[in-house]
C-alpha positions as a Python dict, from the first residue, in 0.01 Angstrom:
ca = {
    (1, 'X'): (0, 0, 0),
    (2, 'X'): (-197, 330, 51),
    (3, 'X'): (-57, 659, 218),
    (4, 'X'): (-235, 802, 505),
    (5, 'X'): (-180, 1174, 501),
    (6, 'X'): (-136, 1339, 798),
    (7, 'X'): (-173, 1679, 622),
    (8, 'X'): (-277, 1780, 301),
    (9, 'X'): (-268, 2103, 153),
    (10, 'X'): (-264, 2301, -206),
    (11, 'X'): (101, 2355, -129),
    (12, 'X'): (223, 2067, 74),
    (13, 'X'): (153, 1707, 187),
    (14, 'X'): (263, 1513, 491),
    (15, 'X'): (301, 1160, 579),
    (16, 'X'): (515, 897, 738),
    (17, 'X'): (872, 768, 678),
    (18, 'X'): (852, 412, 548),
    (19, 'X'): (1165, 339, 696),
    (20, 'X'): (1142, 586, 1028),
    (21, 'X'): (1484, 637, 1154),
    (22, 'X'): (1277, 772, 1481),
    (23, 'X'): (994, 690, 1656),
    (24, 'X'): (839, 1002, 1524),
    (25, 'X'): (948, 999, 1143),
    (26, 'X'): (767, 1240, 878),
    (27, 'X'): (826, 1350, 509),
    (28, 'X'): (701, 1695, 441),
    (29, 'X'): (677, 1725, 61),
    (30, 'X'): (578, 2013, -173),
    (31, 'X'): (251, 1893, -412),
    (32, 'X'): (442, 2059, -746),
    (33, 'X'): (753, 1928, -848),
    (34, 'X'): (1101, 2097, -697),
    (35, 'X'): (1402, 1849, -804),
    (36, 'X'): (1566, 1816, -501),
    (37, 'X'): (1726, 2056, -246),
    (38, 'X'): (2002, 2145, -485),
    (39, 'X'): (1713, 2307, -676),
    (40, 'X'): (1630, 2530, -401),
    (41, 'X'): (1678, 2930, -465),
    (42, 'X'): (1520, 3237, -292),
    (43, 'X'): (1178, 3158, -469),
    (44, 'X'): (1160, 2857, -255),
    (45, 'X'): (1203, 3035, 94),
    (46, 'X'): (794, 3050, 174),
    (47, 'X'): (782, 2671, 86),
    (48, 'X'): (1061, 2571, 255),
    (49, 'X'): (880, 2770, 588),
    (50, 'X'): (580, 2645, 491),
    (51, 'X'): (728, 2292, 497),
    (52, 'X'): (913, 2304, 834),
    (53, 'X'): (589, 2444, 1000),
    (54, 'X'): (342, 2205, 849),
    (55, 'X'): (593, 1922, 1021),
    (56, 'X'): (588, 2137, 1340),
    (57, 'X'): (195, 2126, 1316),
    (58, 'X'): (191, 1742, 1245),
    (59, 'X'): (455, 1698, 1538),
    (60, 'X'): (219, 1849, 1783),
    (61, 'X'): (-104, 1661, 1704),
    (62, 'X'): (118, 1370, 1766),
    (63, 'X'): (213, 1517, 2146),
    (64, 'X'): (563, 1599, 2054),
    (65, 'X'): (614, 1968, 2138),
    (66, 'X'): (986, 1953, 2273),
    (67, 'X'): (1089, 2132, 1965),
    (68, 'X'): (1469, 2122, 2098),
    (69, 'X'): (1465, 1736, 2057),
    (70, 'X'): (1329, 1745, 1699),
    (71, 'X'): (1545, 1710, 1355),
    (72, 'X'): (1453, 1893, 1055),
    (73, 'X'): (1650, 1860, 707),
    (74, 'X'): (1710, 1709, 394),
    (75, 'X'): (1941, 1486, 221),
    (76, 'X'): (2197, 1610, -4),
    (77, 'X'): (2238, 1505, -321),
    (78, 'X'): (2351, 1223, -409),
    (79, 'X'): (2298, 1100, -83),
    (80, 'X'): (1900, 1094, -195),
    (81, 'X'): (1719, 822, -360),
    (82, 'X'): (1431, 1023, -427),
    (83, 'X'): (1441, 1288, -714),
    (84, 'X'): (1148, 1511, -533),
    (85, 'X'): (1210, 1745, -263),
    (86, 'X'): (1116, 1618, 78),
    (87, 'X'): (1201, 1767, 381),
    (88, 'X'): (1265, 1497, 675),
    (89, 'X'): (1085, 1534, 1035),
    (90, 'X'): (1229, 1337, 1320),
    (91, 'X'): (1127, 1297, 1668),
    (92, 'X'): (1249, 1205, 1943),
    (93, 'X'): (1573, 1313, 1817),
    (94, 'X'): (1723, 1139, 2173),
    (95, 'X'): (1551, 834, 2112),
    (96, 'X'): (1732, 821, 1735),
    (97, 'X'): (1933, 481, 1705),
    (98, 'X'): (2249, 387, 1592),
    (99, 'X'): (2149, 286, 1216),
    (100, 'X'): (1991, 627, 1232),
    (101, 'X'): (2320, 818, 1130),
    (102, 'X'): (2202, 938, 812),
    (103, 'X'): (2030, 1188, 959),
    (104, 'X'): (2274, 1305, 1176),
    (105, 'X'): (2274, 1688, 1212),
    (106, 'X'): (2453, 1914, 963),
    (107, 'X'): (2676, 1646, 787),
    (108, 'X'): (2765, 1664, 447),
    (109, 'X'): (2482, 1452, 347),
    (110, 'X'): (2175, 1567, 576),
    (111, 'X'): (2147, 1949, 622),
    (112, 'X'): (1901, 2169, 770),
    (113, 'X'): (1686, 2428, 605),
    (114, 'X'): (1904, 2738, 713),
    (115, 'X'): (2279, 2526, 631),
    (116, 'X'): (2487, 2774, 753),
    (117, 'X'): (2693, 2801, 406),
    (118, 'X'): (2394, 2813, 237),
    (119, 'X'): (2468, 2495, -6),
    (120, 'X'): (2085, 2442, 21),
    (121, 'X'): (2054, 2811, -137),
    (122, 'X'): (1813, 2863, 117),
    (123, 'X'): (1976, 3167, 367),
    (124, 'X'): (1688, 3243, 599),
    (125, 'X'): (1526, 3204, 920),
    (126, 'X'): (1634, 3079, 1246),
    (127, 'X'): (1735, 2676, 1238),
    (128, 'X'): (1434, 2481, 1392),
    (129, 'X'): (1651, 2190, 1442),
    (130, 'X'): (1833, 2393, 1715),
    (131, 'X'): (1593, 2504, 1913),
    (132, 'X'): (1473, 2877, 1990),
    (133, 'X'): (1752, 3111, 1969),
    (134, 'X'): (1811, 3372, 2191),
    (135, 'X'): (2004, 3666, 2101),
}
């Protein structure tokens, strides 16, 4: 079965889930290797952006720009089955079923890019998963 890309890049590549937990359901993956999100240091803070905005982009072609509906993260290790950084895009988070729990927000096994304990090693940036923040 071929992938469609719905972005390609020399940094990044997007495509569909192939088991969407939404309706809207998109891996964002970096095109060189990074293990997993355990791997993830300081280094990796312009991919990481890089990643969450190329799902933003690919969101919006597809007419979802309620951003505050929208789930960004990764799974943590070992709750993973792939071995390749990927950073999960869902949409409409409101439309999410039950079976869809895995990707619930913040858990110990699905965390956004900006965890607030850092376990990702990632400590930047406002969370896109929560919406615009206002200070």
């Amino acid at each position: 079965m071929a992938t469609e890309f719905l972005h390609a890049d020399e940094e990044v590549s997007c495509f569909r889930d192939i088991k969407p937990g939404a309706p809207h359901h998109y891996l964002v993956v970096p095109n060189r290797h990074v293990g997993n999100c355990k791997s993830l240091g300081k280094e990796h803070v312009s991919l990481v952006e890089k990643m969450v905005e190329t799902g933003k982009e690919v969101l919006q072609r597809n007419s979802i720009t309620d951003l505050s509906d929208v789930r960004f993260g990764f799974h943590w290790p070992p709750f993973c089955s792939v071995t390749h950084l990927h950073l999960h895009v869902l949409a409409p988070v409101s439309q999410m079923g039950f079976m869809s729990r895995k990707y619930r927000l913040d858990f110990y096994w699905f965390i956004t890019q900006s965890h607030p304990t850092g376990r990702a090693g990632y400590l930047g940036g406002p969370d896109p998963a929560r919406g615009p923040q206002t200070s």
